[in-house]
Short mmCIF file of C-alpha atoms and ligand atoms in Angstrom, two decimals:
data_model
loop_
_atom_site.label_atom_id
_atom_site.label_comp_id
_atom_site.label_asym_id
_atom_site.label_seq_id
_atom_site.Cartn_x
_atom_site.Cartn_y
_atom_site.Cartn_z
CA UNK A 1 9.61 16.10 -17.42
CA UNK A 2 12.59 13.78 -16.92
CA UNK A 3 13.16 14.42 -13.26
CA UNK A 4 16.82 14.01 -11.68
CA UNK A 5 17.85 10.68 -10.81
CA UNK A 6 20.19 9.85 -7.72
CA UNK A 7 21.40 13.11 -6.60
CA UNK A 8 20.45 15.03 -3.55
CA UNK A 9 23.06 17.79 -3.09
CA UNK A 10 24.85 17.58 0.57
CA UNK A 11 23.49 21.07 1.60
CA UNK A 12 19.78 19.59 0.92
CA UNK A 13 20.59 16.74 3.11
CA UNK A 14 21.54 18.89 5.73
CA UNK A 15 18.35 20.88 5.57
CA UNK A 16 16.54 17.89 5.59
CA UNK A 17 18.24 16.39 8.81
CA UNK A 18 17.98 19.81 10.56
CA UNK A 19 13.97 19.46 9.79
CA UNK A 20 14.22 16.16 11.75
CA UNK A 21 14.03 14.03 8.59
CA UNK A 22 16.20 10.99 8.98
CA UNK A 23 18.00 10.52 5.85
CA UNK A 24 19.54 7.07 4.92
CA UNK A 25 21.81 6.44 1.68
CA UNK A 26 21.72 3.38 -0.31
CA UNK A 27 19.07 1.98 1.76
CA UNK A 28 18.34 -1.84 0.84
CA UNK A 29 14.72 -1.59 -0.10
CA UNK A 30 14.20 -5.42 0.88
CA UNK A 31 13.86 -3.86 4.51
CA UNK A 32 11.29 -1.87 3.71
CA UNK A 33 8.59 -4.47 2.02
CA UNK A 34 6.87 -7.36 2.92
CA UNK A 35 7.95 -9.07 -0.28
CA UNK A 36 11.66 -8.71 1.52
CA UNK A 37 12.96 -8.12 -2.33
CA UNK A 38 14.78 -5.08 -3.61
CA UNK A 39 18.14 -3.48 -4.13
CA UNK A 40 19.40 -0.29 -2.54
CA UNK A 41 17.51 3.09 -2.95
CA UNK A 42 19.85 6.01 -3.91
CA UNK A 43 18.31 7.62 -0.74
CA UNK A 44 15.58 6.81 1.79
CA UNK A 45 14.01 9.65 3.76
CA UNK A 46 11.84 9.40 6.72
CA UNK A 47 9.65 12.70 7.17
CA UNK A 48 8.35 13.22 10.57
CA UNK A 49 5.94 16.05 10.39
CA UNK A 50 3.94 18.59 7.85
CA UNK A 51 6.71 21.15 8.20
CA UNK A 52 9.78 18.74 6.92
CA UNK A 53 6.89 17.50 4.04
CA UNK A 54 6.29 20.78 2.76
CA UNK A 55 10.09 21.81 2.92
CA UNK A 56 10.87 18.24 1.43
CA UNK A 57 8.35 18.94 -1.74
CA UNK A 58 10.01 22.55 -2.20
CA UNK A 59 13.59 21.66 -2.06
CA UNK A 60 13.41 18.14 -4.12
CA UNK A 61 10.63 19.44 -6.78
CA UNK A 62 13.19 18.41 -9.60
CA UNK A 63 14.35 15.00 -8.06
CA UNK A 64 12.73 11.61 -8.63
CA UNK A 65 10.78 10.27 -5.69
CA UNK A 66 8.47 7.55 -4.51
CA UNK A 67 5.91 7.97 -1.58
CA UNK A 68 5.86 4.48 0.34
CA UNK A 69 3.69 3.41 3.06
CA UNK A 70 4.37 -0.14 4.59
CA UNK A 71 5.50 -1.57 1.37
CA UNK A 72 3.07 -4.44 1.65
CA UNK A 73 1.65 -4.12 -2.02
CA UNK A 74 4.96 -3.17 -3.82
CA UNK A 75 7.60 -4.89 -5.77
CA UNK A 76 10.93 -3.26 -5.77
CA UNK A 77 13.77 -4.07 -8.51
CA UNK A 78 16.57 -5.98 -8.13
CA UNK A 79 18.62 -2.97 -9.16
CA UNK A 80 16.93 -0.56 -6.16
CA UNK A 81 15.59 2.78 -7.01
CA UNK A 82 17.38 5.86 -8.79
CA UNK A 83 16.05 8.44 -6.78
CA UNK A 84 14.49 8.87 -3.11
CA UNK A 85 11.69 6.80 -1.46
CA UNK A 86 10.09 8.71 1.05
CA UNK A 87 8.09 7.65 3.98
CA UNK A 88 5.71 9.27 6.70
CA UNK A 89 6.46 8.72 10.40
CA UNK A 90 6.10 10.88 13.69
CA UNK A 91 3.49 12.93 13.76
CA UNK A 92 1.94 11.22 10.79
CA UNK A 93 1.40 7.88 12.78
CA UNK A 94 -0.92 10.05 15.27
CA UNK A 95 -4.39 8.61 15.74
CA UNK A 96 -7.20 10.45 17.54
CA UNK A 97 -10.89 9.60 18.46
CA UNK A 98 -13.50 12.54 18.65
CA UNK A 99 -17.36 10.61 18.96
CA UNK A 100 -17.72 8.77 16.02
CA UNK A 101 -14.89 10.21 13.77
CA UNK A 102 -10.97 8.94 13.87
CA UNK A 103 -8.34 11.56 12.54
CA UNK A 104 -5.09 9.96 11.42
CA UNK A 105 -1.88 10.73 10.30
CA UNK A 106 -1.40 8.65 6.62
CA UNK A 107 1.76 6.81 8.46
CA UNK A 108 -0.60 5.23 11.01
CA UNK A 109 -1.11 1.38 10.75
CA UNK A 110 -4.23 0.34 9.69
CA UNK A 111 -4.17 -2.17 12.10
CA UNK A 112 -3.73 0.53 15.20
CA UNK A 113 -6.80 2.44 13.81
CA UNK A 114 -8.84 -0.68 13.63
CA UNK A 115 -7.68 -0.96 17.09
CA UNK A 116 -8.62 2.45 18.19
CA UNK A 117 -12.04 1.97 16.39
CA UNK A 118 -12.75 -1.39 18.74
CA UNK A 119 -11.71 0.46 21.90
CA UNK A 120 -13.87 3.15 21.21
CA UNK A 121 -17.24 0.65 20.12
CA UNK A 122 -16.91 2.13 16.60
CA UNK A 123 -18.00 -0.14 13.34
CA UNK A 124 -16.99 0.62 9.78
CA UNK A 125 -13.63 -0.58 9.48
CA UNK A 126 -13.91 -4.34 10.17
CA UNK A 127 -13.39 -5.17 6.20
CA UNK A 128 -9.69 -3.99 6.80
CA UNK A 129 -9.21 -6.44 9.53
CA UNK A 130 -5.88 -8.40 8.74
CA UNK A 131 -4.80 -5.66 5.90
CA UNK A 132 -0.96 -4.84 6.37
CA UNK A 133 0.15 -1.29 6.00
CA UNK A 134 -0.42 2.13 6.49
CA UNK A 135 -3.68 4.06 6.42
CA UNK A 136 -2.10 6.06 3.28
CA UNK A 137 -1.39 2.93 1.47
CA UNK A 138 -4.90 1.53 2.22
CA UNK A 139 -6.63 4.84 1.00
CA UNK A 140 -4.48 5.05 -2.17
CA UNK A 141 -5.61 1.65 -2.98
CA UNK A 142 -8.86 1.80 -1.36
CA UNK A 143 -7.99 -1.46 0.35
CA UNK A 144 -10.65 -4.27 1.42
CA UNK A 145 -12.73 -7.35 0.29
CA UNK A 146 -13.80 -7.64 -3.10
CA UNK A 147 -17.04 -5.79 -2.15
CA UNK A 148 -16.15 -3.98 0.68
CA UNK A 149 -13.49 -1.15 0.90
CA UNK A 150 -12.01 1.33 3.19
CA UNK A 151 -13.88 4.06 1.17
CA UNK A 152 -17.16 3.30 2.85
CA UNK A 153 -15.55 4.54 6.18
CA UNK A 154 -13.96 7.59 4.61
CA UNK A 155 -15.00 10.94 5.48
CA UNK A 156 -11.96 13.04 4.14
CA UNK A 157 -8.49 12.97 3.03
CA UNK A 158 -6.09 15.78 3.25
CA UNK A 159 -3.34 15.51 0.28
CA UNK A 160 -0.39 17.31 -1.03
CA UNK A 161 -0.69 18.06 -4.86
CA UNK A 162 1.53 20.27 -6.87
CA UNK A 163 2.99 21.76 -3.50
CA UNK A 164 -0.59 22.58 -2.16
CA UNK A 165 -2.28 20.98 0.55
CA UNK A 166 -6.08 20.25 -0.14
CA UNK A 167 -8.75 18.88 1.91
CA UNK A 168 -10.91 16.49 0.05
CA UNK A 169 -14.18 15.02 0.78
CA UNK A 170 -14.74 11.82 -0.23
CA UNK A 171 -17.59 12.74 -2.69
CA UNK A 172 -14.78 14.65 -4.53
CA UNK A 173 -12.40 11.78 -4.79
CA UNK A 174 -12.50 9.12 -7.36
CA UNK A 175 -12.71 5.72 -5.15
CA UNK A 176 -13.60 2.65 -7.08
CA UNK A 177 -12.21 -0.97 -6.87
CA UNK A 178 -8.46 -0.79 -5.78
CA UNK A 179 -8.60 2.82 -6.54
CA UNK A 180 -8.87 6.09 -4.89
CA UNK A 181 -8.29 9.01 -7.54
CA UNK A 182 -5.14 9.87 -5.55
CA UNK A 183 -2.97 8.67 -8.09
CA UNK A 184 -0.61 12.17 -8.05
CA UNK A 185 -1.07 12.97 -4.74
CA UNK A 186 0.64 12.73 -1.19
CA UNK A 187 -2.14 11.63 1.39
CA UNK A 188 -1.29 13.23 4.70
CA UNK A 189 -4.29 12.83 6.71
CA UNK A 190 -7.36 10.74 6.65
CA UNK A 191 -10.88 11.46 8.85
CA UNK A 192 -13.17 8.18 8.83
CA UNK A 193 -16.68 8.24 9.88
CA UNK A 194 -18.13 5.65 11.90
CA UNK A 195 -20.96 4.33 13.49
CA UNK A 196 -21.78 3.51 17.62
CA UNK A 197 -21.35 -0.53 17.26
CA UNK A 198 -25.16 -0.51 19.14
CA UNK A 199 -25.30 -4.44 18.13
CA UNK A 200 -21.64 -5.16 19.79
CA UNK A 201 -21.00 -7.22 16.42
CA UNK A 202 -17.60 -5.72 15.76
CA UNK A 203 -15.36 -8.31 17.54
CA UNK A 204 -17.48 -11.25 15.70
CA UNK A 205 -16.71 -9.64 12.15
CA UNK A 206 -13.09 -9.23 12.89
CA UNK A 207 -12.65 -12.84 13.99
CA UNK A 208 -14.47 -14.05 10.96
CA UNK A 209 -12.21 -11.87 8.64
CA UNK A 210 -8.91 -13.05 10.31
CA UNK A 211 -9.95 -16.70 10.46
CA UNK A 212 -10.77 -16.62 6.57
CA UNK A 213 -7.07 -14.89 5.91
CA UNK A 214 -5.53 -17.60 8.36
CA UNK A 215 -7.08 -20.32 6.34
CA UNK A 216 -6.40 -19.09 2.78
CA UNK A 217 -3.69 -16.79 2.69
CA UNK A 218 0.40 -17.92 2.96
CA UNK A 219 0.78 -15.29 5.81
CA UNK A 220 3.98 -17.22 7.19
CA UNK A 221 5.95 -16.49 3.85
CA UNK A 222 7.00 -13.13 2.71
CA UNK A 223 4.47 -11.94 -0.15
CA UNK A 224 2.92 -8.59 -1.29
CA UNK A 225 -0.96 -9.77 -1.09
CA UNK A 226 -2.86 -10.40 -4.09
CA UNK A 227 -0.86 -9.86 -7.21
CA UNK A 228 -3.67 -9.17 -9.93
CA UNK A 229 -6.90 -7.50 -9.72
CA UNK A 230 -9.84 -9.76 -9.77
CA UNK A 231 -11.68 -9.18 -13.08
CA UNK A 232 -15.44 -8.52 -13.18
CA UNK A 233 -17.25 -11.96 -12.03
CA UNK A 234 -13.90 -13.85 -11.51
CA UNK A 235 -11.85 -14.68 -8.92
CA UNK A 236 -8.08 -14.44 -10.31
CA UNK A 237 -7.01 -17.16 -7.60
CA UNK A 238 -9.48 -19.59 -9.08
CA UNK A 239 -8.25 -19.08 -12.26
CA UNK A 240 -4.82 -19.79 -11.58
CA UNK A 241 -5.94 -22.92 -9.77
CA UNK A 242 -7.81 -24.13 -12.68
CA UNK A 243 -4.91 -23.27 -14.90
CA UNK A 244 -2.57 -25.80 -12.92
CA UNK A 245 -0.19 -22.89 -12.09
CA UNK A 246 -0.36 -23.33 -8.00
CA UNK A 247 2.96 -24.31 -6.84
CA UNK A 248 4.72 -23.19 -9.94
CA UNK A 249 8.55 -21.59 -9.10
CA UNK A 250 10.68 -19.34 -10.62
CA UNK A 251 14.38 -19.15 -8.63
CA UNK A 252 13.08 -18.96 -5.03
CA UNK A 253 9.64 -17.44 -5.90
CA UNK A 254 6.59 -19.51 -6.04
CA UNK A 255 2.96 -19.23 -6.90
CA UNK A 256 1.36 -20.24 -3.41
CA UNK A 257 -0.15 -23.56 -3.18
CA UNK A 258 -2.84 -22.19 -0.50
CA UNK A 259 -4.01 -19.27 -2.86
CA UNK A 260 -3.16 -18.78 -6.18
CA UNK A 261 -3.06 -15.30 -6.27
CA UNK A 262 -0.29 -14.85 -4.11
CA UNK A 263 3.33 -15.43 -4.96
CA UNK A 264 5.79 -15.81 -2.12
CA UNK A 265 9.37 -15.27 -1.69
CA UNK A 266 10.76 -18.88 -0.60
CA UNK A 267 13.82 -17.26 0.59
CA UNK A 268 16.07 -15.36 -1.16
CA UNK A 269 13.96 -14.62 -4.31
CA UNK A 270 14.54 -11.74 -6.95
CA UNK A 271 12.03 -9.51 -8.15
CA UNK A 272 12.99 -10.95 -11.72
CA UNK A 273 11.96 -14.51 -10.41
CA UNK A 274 8.60 -12.89 -9.18
CA UNK A 275 8.45 -11.01 -12.99
CA UNK A 276 8.72 -14.24 -14.56
CA UNK A 277 5.89 -15.71 -12.65
CA UNK A 278 3.53 -12.86 -13.20
CA UNK A 279 4.34 -13.03 -17.08
CA UNK A 280 3.68 -16.73 -16.86
CA UNK A 281 0.13 -16.03 -14.96
CA UNK A 282 -0.93 -13.47 -17.42
CA UNK A 283 -0.09 -15.33 -20.48
CA UNK A 284 -1.43 -18.68 -19.41
CA UNK A 285 -4.92 -17.15 -18.00
CA UNK A 286 -4.77 -15.24 -21.36
CA UNK A 287 -4.13 -18.55 -23.58
CA UNK A 288 -6.97 -20.43 -21.16
CA UNK A 289 -9.72 -18.30 -20.43
CA UNK A 290 -9.10 -14.90 -22.92
CA UNK A 291 -8.95 -12.83 -19.85
CA UNK A 292 -6.13 -9.97 -19.33
CA UNK A 293 -5.01 -9.88 -16.09
CA UNK A 294 -3.84 -6.29 -14.54
CA UNK A 295 -1.54 -6.21 -11.29
CA UNK A 296 -2.59 -5.10 -8.27
CA UNK A 297 0.94 -4.92 -6.53
CA UNK A 298 2.96 -1.70 -7.65
CA UNK A 299 6.47 -2.40 -9.82
CA UNK A 300 8.54 -0.17 -8.98
CA UNK A 301 11.73 0.38 -10.97
C1 FAD B 1 -0.72 -10.87 3.47
C2 FAD B 1 -1.28 -9.68 2.59
C3 FAD B 1 -2.51 -9.64 2.83
C4 FAD B 1 -3.35 -8.63 2.04
N1 FAD B 1 -4.53 -8.54 2.14
C5 FAD B 1 -5.01 -7.27 1.29
C6 FAD B 1 -6.52 -7.19 1.05
O1 FAD B 1 -7.45 -7.96 1.63
N2 FAD B 1 -7.15 -6.65 0.32
C7 FAD B 1 -6.27 -5.43 0.13
O2 FAD B 1 -6.59 -4.36 -0.53
N3 FAD B 1 -4.86 -5.44 0.05
C8 FAD B 1 -4.47 -6.40 0.63
N4 FAD B 1 -3.30 -6.27 0.90
C9 FAD B 1 -2.37 -5.39 0.25
C10 FAD B 1 -1.66 -4.42 0.82
O3 FAD B 1 -1.48 -4.68 2.03
C11 FAD B 1 -2.58 -3.22 0.88
O4 FAD B 1 -2.72 -2.74 -0.55
C12 FAD B 1 -2.32 -1.68 1.73
O5 FAD B 1 -3.24 -0.96 2.08
C13 FAD B 1 -1.04 -1.40 1.33
O6 FAD B 1 -0.53 -0.42 2.22
P1 FAD B 1 0.83 -0.06 2.53
O7 FAD B 1 0.81 1.25 3.36
O8 FAD B 1 1.57 -1.11 2.51
O9 FAD B 1 1.31 0.81 1.19
P2 FAD B 1 2.39 0.46 0.41
O10 FAD B 1 2.62 -0.89 -0.25
O11 FAD B 1 3.62 1.23 0.91
O12 FAD B 1 2.22 1.38 -1.09
C14 FAD B 1 0.86 1.13 -1.72
C15 FAD B 1 0.58 2.19 -3.13
O13 FAD B 1 0.33 3.13 -2.46
C16 FAD B 1 1.05 4.57 -2.41
N5 FAD B 1 1.15 5.32 -0.91
C17 FAD B 1 1.30 4.60 0.23
N6 FAD B 1 1.21 5.74 1.13
C18 FAD B 1 0.49 6.93 0.37
C19 FAD B 1 0.57 8.07 0.74
N7 FAD B 1 0.63 8.48 2.13
N8 FAD B 1 0.08 8.97 -0.37
C20 FAD B 1 0.24 8.63 -1.29
N9 FAD B 1 0.34 7.46 -1.87
C21 FAD B 1 0.55 6.36 -1.01
C22 FAD B 1 2.31 3.76 -2.95
O14 FAD B 1 3.04 5.06 -3.53
C23 FAD B 1 1.80 2.71 -4.02
O15 FAD B 1 1.64 3.06 -4.89
C24 FAD B 1 -2.34 -7.49 1.42
C25 FAD B 1 -0.83 -7.66 1.86
C26 FAD B 1 -0.22 -8.59 2.22
C27 FAD B 1 1.01 -8.88 2.29
#
């Protein structure tokens, strides 16, 4: 079904505001993503609690909307977004710890959840140390390292699907490499099941992961993490390096000299520049190695 684009009636804006939502019009998306790229969204709505979320879903059922977390794995178009970008804030940022479980809203920062685990001597989330963004984004994309994913620590996920709230146990989700099976859902809460860190090894593991990132990732220049998924048995970063593509530029976008699978915005890059580099990499890697690359970042038009 083609959803209505770019219009919300003024009475709906009033209703949403009265429910505590923050409604912004023509909001520059470059301010809401780690790439610092993107034109205006017709509307940008911050939803602070479950009541507002379920009302929002009822009243905008015909409108086009996109669920955003921390914006650290997305590329917005230079033309922006014709519709509504939605973000979960307020209550959705809450984190509570009970014995070996952490219950959190999907808008909580992953770094805050890791901190809560650390402070409560719980282990099991160290593989996400240094990954920016929210719990919702991380669970949606099953974030992690190549071989260790956040799903290992997930117990259950609360989602909104077709206006209904459902609690889904990990076994019933569809977790895999950078996928969760929650493609048509809004993730509202997550329960992590962790272990008591009897060996007191969590700080060592976190430090090791963070150190590796500092050495291998261009953390001082805006980017959106790995651009492509790693194909079986290959590292995209290495393939890009072997193809001689590191350092190549399009406008103000550049394939990082530090990590081939990162594209950085050196200042004022456009989405079109990034897309030019993405296409160049895809073409060259196919030509040289016969491998078709799949993007990991979400390209939002
Ligand atoms: C420097 C850097 C390093 C990174 N390193 C890693 C890494 O090591 N491993 C890794 O996996 N990723 C990495 N990333 C990518 C990114 O940080 C992760 O994918 C992160 O989990 C995305 O979370 P987010 O909240 O920013 O999601 P967003 O970028 O906002 O969204 C990503 C996707 O999740 C969906 N989504 C977000 N919230 C919800 C929700 N509540 N319900 C339903 N869908 C939702 C969005 O619709 C979108 O499709 C890195 C990024 C950067 C910038």
